[in-house]
Coordinates of C-alpha atoms in Angstrom, one line a residue:
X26 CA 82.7 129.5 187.8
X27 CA 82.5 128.2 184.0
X28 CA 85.7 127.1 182.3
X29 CA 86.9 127.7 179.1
X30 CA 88.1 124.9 177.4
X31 CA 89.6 125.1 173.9
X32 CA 89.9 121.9 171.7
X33 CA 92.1 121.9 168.3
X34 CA 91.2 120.0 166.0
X35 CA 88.3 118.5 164.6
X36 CA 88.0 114.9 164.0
X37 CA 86.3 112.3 166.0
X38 CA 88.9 112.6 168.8
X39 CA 88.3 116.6 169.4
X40 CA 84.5 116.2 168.8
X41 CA 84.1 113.4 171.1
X42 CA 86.6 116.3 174.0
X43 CA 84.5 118.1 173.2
X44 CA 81.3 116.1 173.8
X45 CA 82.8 114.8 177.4
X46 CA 83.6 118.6 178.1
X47 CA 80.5 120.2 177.6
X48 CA 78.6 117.2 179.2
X49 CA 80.3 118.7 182.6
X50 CA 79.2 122.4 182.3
X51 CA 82.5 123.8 180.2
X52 CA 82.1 126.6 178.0
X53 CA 83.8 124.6 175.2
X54 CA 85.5 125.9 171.7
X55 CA 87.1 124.0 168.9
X56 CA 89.2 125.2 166.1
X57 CA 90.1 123.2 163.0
X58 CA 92.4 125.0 160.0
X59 CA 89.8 123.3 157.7
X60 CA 87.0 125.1 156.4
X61 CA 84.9 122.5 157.9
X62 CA 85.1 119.5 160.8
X63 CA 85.4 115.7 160.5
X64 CA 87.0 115.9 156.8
X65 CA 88.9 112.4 157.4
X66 CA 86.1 111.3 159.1
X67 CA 83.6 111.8 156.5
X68 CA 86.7 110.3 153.9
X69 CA 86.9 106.8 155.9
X70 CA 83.3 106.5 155.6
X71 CA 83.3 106.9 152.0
X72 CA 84.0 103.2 151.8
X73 CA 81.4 102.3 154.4
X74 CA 81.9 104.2 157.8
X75 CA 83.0 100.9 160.4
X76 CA 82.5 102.3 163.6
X77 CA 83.2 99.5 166.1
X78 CA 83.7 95.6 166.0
X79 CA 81.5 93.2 167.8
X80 CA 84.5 90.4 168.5
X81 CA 85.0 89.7 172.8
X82 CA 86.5 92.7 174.5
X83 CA 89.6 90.7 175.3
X84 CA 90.1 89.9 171.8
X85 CA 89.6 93.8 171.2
X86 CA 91.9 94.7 173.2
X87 CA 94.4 92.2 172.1
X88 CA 94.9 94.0 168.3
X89 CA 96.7 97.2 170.1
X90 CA 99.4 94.5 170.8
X91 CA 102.6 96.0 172.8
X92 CA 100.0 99.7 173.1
X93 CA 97.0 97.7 175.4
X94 CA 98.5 98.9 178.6
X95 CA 98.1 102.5 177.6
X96 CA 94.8 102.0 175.8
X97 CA 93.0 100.0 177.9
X98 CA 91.7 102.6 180.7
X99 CA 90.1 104.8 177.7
X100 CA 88.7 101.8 176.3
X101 CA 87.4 100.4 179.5
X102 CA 85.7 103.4 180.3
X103 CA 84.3 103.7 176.2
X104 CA 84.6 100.7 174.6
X105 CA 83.0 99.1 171.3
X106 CA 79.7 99.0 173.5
X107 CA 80.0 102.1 173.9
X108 CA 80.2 103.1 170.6
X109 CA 77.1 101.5 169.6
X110 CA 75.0 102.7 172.3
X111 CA 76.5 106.4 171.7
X112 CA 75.5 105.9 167.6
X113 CA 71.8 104.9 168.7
X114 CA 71.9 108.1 171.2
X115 CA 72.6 110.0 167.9
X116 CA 69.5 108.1 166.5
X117 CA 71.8 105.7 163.7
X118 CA 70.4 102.7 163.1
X119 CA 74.0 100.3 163.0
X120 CA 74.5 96.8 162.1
X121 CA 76.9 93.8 162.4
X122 CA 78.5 92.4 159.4
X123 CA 79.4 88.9 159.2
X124 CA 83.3 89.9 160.0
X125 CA 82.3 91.4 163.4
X126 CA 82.8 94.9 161.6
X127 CA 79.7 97.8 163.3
X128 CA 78.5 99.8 160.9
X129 CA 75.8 102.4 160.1
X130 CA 73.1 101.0 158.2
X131 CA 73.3 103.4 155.5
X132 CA 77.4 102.8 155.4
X133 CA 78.1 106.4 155.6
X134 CA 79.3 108.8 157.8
X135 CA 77.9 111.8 157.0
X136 CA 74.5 111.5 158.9
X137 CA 75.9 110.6 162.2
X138 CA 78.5 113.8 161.5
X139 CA 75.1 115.8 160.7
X140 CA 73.5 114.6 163.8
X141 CA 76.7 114.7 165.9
X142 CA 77.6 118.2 165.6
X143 CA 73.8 119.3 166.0
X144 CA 73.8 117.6 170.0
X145 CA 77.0 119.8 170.0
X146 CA 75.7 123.0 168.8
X147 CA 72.9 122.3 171.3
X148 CA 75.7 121.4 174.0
X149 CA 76.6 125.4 173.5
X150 CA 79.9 124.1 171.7
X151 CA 81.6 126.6 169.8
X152 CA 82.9 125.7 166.3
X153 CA 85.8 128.2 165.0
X154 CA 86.9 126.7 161.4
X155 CA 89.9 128.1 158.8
X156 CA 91.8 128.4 162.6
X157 CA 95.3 126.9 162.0
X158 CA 96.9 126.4 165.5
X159 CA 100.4 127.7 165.4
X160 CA 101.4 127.4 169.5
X161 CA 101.4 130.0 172.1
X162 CA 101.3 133.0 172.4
X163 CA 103.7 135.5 174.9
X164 CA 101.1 135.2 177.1
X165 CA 100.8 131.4 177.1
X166 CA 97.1 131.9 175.2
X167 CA 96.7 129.3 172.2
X168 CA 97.6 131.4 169.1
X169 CA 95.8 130.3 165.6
X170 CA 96.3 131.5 162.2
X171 CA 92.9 133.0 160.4
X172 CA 92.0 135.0 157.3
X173 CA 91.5 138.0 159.4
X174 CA 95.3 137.2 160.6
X175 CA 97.0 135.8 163.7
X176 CA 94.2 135.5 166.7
X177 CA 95.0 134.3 170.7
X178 CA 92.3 132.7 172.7
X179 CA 91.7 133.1 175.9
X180 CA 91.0 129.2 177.6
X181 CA 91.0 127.6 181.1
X182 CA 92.3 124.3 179.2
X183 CA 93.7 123.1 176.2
X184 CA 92.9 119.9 174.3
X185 CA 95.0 119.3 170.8
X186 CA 93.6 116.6 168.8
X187 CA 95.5 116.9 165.3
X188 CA 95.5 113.4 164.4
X189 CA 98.9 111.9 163.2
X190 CA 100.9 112.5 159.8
X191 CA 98.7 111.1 157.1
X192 CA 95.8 112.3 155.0
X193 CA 97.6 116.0 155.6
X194 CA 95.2 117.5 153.0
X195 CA 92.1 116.8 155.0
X196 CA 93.8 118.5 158.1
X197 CA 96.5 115.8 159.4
X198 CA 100.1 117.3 158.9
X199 CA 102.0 116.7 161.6
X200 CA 103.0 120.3 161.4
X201 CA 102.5 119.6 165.9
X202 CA 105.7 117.6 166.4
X203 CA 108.0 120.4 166.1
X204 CA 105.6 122.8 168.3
X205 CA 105.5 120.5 171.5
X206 CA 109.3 119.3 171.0
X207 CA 110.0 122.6 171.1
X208 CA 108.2 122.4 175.0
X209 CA 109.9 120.0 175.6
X210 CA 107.7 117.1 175.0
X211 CA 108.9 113.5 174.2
X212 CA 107.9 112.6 170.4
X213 CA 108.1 109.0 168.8
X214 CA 108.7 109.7 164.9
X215 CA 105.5 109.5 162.9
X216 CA 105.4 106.6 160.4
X217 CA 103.4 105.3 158.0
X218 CA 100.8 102.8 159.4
X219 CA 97.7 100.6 157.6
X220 CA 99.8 101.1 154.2
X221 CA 100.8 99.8 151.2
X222 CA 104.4 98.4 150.2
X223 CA 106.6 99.2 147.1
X224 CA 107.5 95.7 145.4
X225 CA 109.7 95.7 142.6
X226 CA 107.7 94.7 139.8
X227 CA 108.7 93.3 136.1
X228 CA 107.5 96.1 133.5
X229 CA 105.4 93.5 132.5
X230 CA 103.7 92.4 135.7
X231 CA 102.8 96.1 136.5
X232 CA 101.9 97.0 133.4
X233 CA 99.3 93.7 132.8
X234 CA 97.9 93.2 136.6
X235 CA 98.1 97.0 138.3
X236 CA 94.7 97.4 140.1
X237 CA 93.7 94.0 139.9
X238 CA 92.6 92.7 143.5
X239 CA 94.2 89.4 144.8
X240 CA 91.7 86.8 146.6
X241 CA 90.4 84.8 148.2
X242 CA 94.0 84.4 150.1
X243 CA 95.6 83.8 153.5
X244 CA 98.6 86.5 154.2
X245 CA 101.4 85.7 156.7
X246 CA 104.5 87.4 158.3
X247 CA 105.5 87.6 161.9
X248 CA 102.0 89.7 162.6
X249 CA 100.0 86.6 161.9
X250 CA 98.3 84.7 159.0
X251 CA 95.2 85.8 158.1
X252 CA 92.3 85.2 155.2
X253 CA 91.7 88.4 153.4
X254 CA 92.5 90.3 150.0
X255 CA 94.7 92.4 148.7
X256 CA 95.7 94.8 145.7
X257 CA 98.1 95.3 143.3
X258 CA 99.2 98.6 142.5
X259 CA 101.7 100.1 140.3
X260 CA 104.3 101.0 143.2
X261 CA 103.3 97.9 145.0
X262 CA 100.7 96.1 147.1
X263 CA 98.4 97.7 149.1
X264 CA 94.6 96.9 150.7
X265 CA 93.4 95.5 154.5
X266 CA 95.1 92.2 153.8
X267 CA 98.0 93.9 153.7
X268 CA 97.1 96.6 156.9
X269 CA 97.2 93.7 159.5
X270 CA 100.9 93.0 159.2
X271 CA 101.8 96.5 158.1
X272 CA 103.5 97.7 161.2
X273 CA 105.6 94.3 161.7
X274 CA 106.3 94.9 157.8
X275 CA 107.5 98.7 158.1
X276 CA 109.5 97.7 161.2
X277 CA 111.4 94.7 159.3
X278 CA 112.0 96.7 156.3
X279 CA 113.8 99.7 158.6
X280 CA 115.4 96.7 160.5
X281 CA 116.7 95.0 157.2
X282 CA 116.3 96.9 154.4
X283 CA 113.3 94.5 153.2
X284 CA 110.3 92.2 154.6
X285 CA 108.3 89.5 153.4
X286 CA 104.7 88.7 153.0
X287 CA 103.9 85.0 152.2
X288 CA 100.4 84.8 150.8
X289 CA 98.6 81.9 150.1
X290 CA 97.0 81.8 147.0
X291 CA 94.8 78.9 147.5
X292 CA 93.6 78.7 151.0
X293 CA 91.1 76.4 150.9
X294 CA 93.3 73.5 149.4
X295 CA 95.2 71.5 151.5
X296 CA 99.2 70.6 150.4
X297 CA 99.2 67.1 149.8
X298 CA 95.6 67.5 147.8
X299 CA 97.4 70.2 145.7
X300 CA 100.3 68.0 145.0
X301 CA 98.0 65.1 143.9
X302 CA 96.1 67.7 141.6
X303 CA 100.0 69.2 140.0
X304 CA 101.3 65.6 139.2
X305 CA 98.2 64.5 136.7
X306 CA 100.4 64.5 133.5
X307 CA 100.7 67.7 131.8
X308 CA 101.5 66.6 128.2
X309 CA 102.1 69.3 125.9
X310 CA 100.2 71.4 127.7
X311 CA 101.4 75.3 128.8
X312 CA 102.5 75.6 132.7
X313 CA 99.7 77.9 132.2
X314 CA 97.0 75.6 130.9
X315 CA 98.5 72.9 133.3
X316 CA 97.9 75.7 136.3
X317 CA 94.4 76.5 134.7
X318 CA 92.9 72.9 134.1
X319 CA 94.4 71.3 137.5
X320 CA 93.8 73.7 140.4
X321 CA 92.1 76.6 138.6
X322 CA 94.9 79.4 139.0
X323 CA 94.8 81.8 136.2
X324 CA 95.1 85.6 135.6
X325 CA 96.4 87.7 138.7
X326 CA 97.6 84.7 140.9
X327 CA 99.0 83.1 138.0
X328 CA 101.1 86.4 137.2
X329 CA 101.8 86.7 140.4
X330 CA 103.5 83.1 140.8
X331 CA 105.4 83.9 137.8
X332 CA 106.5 87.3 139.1
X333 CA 107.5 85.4 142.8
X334 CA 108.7 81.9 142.5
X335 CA 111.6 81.1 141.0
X336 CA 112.1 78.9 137.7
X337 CA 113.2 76.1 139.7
X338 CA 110.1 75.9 141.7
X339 CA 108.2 75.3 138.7
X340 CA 110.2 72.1 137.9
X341 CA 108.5 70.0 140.5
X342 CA 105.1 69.8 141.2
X343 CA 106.1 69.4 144.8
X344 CA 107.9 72.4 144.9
X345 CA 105.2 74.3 143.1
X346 CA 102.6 73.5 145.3
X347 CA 104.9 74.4 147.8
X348 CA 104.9 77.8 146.2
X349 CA 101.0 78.4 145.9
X350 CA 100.4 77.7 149.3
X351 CA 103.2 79.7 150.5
X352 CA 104.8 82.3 147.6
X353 CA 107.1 85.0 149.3
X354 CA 106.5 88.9 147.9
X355 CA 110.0 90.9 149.0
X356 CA 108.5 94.4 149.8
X357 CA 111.3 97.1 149.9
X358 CA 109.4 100.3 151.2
X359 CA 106.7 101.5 152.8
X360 CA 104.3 103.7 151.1
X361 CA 104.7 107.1 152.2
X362 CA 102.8 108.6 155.5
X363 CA 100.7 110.9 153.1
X364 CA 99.2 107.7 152.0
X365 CA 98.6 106.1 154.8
X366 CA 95.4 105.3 156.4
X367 CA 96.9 106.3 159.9
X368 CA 100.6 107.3 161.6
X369 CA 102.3 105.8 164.2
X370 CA 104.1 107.3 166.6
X371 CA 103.3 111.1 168.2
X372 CA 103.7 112.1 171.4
X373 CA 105.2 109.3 173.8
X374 CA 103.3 108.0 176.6
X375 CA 105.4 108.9 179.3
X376 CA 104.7 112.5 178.3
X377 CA 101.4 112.6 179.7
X378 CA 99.5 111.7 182.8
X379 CA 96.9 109.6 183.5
X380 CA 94.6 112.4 182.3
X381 CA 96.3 112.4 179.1
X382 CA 98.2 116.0 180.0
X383 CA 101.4 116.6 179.1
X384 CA 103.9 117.0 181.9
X385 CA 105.7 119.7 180.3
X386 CA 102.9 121.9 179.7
X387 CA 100.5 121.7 182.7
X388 CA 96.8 122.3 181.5
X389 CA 97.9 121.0 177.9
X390 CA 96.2 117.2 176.9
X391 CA 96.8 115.9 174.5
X392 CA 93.9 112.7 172.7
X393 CA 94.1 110.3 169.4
X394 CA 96.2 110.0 166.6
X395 CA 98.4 112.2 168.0
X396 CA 99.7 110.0 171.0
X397 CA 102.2 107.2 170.3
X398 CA 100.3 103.9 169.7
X399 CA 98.5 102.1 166.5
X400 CA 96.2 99.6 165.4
X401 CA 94.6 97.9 162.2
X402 CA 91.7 99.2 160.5
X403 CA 88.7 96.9 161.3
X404 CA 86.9 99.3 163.5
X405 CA 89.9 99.7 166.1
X406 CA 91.2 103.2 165.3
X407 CA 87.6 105.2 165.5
X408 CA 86.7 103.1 168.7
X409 CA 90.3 104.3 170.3
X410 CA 90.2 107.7 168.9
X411 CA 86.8 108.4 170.5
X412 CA 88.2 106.7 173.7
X413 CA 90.7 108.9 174.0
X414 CA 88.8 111.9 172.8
X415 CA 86.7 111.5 175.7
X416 CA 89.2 110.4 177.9
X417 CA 91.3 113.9 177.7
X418 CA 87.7 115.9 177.6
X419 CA 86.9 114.4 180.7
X420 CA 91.0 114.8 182.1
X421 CA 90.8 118.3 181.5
X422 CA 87.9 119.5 183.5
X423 CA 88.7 117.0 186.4
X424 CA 91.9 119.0 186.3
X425 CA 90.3 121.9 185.9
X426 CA 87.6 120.9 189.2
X427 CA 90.6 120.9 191.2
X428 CA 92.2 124.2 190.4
X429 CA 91.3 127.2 193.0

């Protein structure tokens, strides 16, 4: 006999249940409250659509940090490879950048989306938009806010894959949490992840460098130092320089009340070549001609090196190259979760199974964003989504194979 298996939500996890459901006979539905699927999705390919990375598998799996032991079984089964051979199944052409970063040729999302959801369609999946899921019903059916009013649906299974907390005008609200706590069902609070930091800038500082992008530097905190760039903004700093260490960042700053990123505003000088270069006599030259003419540091960095190190470190050139190669920004805040480019958090992993369903609500699963891990940008957050996507597709109909 067929089974009905109804998927909420949209987005590259719920597409990709969807995909693993219907490839094992389901009669598969899925309901977004958008007026249309893969909103974020099409939004993070705005920028260039990085599907993958190419680095070793090991060294994948190493960026989900304390989350690899929940991750890994997804990813093993769908990995980066994967994700490239399931792109050139769709017919995109992809390509890997000089960083290890997978992307379409064409950098955008929308024509693997196009071609995506027409394999679907021809699947015989079901699309069922402006459907706002709003629990269950008396019966135990799904229940879903509409236009026409409030609808049940009838489903052997049920997969929810409402991504996390940010980005809650393209879909993401976290409006979930209090649903399934009210099941019962063990929730990590959702928190900002890949985001920016409020700084407290001079009126000057903002006013003169907001927007201007920091680099070439090297960024270091407790996550790591790495080469990369980073933006100023009027709050703050923000950028994928700043994404690697934002969860060790967040965490510090709830832990003490602030954090500190030490970037290195000349990376490829060494210390005692800097120090040479800051003791050639400065005569009545400006610090800020004597910064310009010796090691070329002018404009943003230069504001920024103002804005950071302290008089005193400007007294010896010792101490200043001190402060180039290693000048401490005191973030005080995390940007807020609407902001963000992901949540942490959601639904704890002991809540589920090895299926991904949730213990508390048998026939439930549960797949991406909405389970408790996170990872950088860089390629690592589509790859896992679709991982788990498929993972909870495929949980659902094993389950289902084994009911009477």
């Amino acid at each position: 006999m067929k089974r009905t298996v109804a998927i909420v939500g949209g987005g590259p996890a719920g597409l990709m249940a969807a995909e693993a459901a219907a490839s094992r006979g389901s009669d598969v539905h899925v309901f977004d409250s958008m007026p249309s699927v893969g909103r974020k999705f099409l939004m993070a390919g705005k920028s260039g659509l990085n599907l993958t990375h190419a680095e070793p598998f090991s060294d994948f799996l190493d960026r989900f940090g304390g989350f690899r032991p929940h991750v890994q079984p997804a990813l093993e089964a769908f990995g980066p490879t994967g994700v490239r051979d399931w792109a050139a199944g769709l017919g995109i052409e992809i390509f890997v950048g000089s960083s290890g970063r997978v992307f379409p040729t064409d950098f955008k999302a929308a024509p693997l989306l196009r071609a995506w959801l027409r394999r679907l369609r021809g699947d015989g999946v079901q699309f069922h938009v402006r459907h706002r899921w709003m629990g269950w019903d008396e019966s135990g059916r799904p229940s879903f806010e509409t236009p026409a009013g409030r609808v049940s649906f009838a489903a052997d299974a049920l997969i929810l894959a409402l991504g996390g907390g940010s980005w809650p005008n393209l879909g993401s609200t976290g409006a979930w949490v209090s649903l399934l706590a009210g099941k019962g069902v063990p929730i990590a609070p959702l928190q900002p992840a890949n985001c920016g930091f409020d700084v407290a800038w001079s009126e000057y500082f903002c006013a003169r460098f907001a927007g201007h992008p920091v680099k070439p530097v090297t960024l270091a905190s407790e996550a790591g130092s790495y080469r990369g760039e980073f933006v100023i903004s009027e709050t703050g700093i923000e950028g994928s320089g700043v994404y690697l260490h934002s969860a060790v960042l967040r965490d510090g700053i709830a832990a003490d009340g602030s954090a500190v990123l030490t970037v290195d505003l000349l990376p490829d000088w060494a210390l005692p070549k800097l120090v040479q270069a800051l003791y050639a006599p400065r005569g009545s030259r400006s610090m800020a001609e004597h910064l310009r003419r010796t090691v070329n540091v002018t404009g943003v960095k230069a504001g920024l090196l103002r804005e950071c190190l302290p008089p005193e470190g400007f007294a010896d050139p010792t101490a200043l190259a001190r402060g180039l190669k290693a000048l401490p920004i005191r973030l005080i805040a995390p940007r807020p979760i609407v902001e963000a480019i992901s949540s942490a958090g959601g639904v704890r992993w002991n809540a589920v199974d090895e299926r991904l369903m949730l213990r508390a609500v048998p026939g439930a699963f549960v797949a991406g964003e909405m389970l408790d891990w996170e990872v950088t940008t860089g390629g690592y957050l589509l790859t896992a989504c679709l991982a788990l996507g498929r993972q909870a597709g495929l949980g659902a109909v094993g389950w289902l194979d084994q009911l009477p």
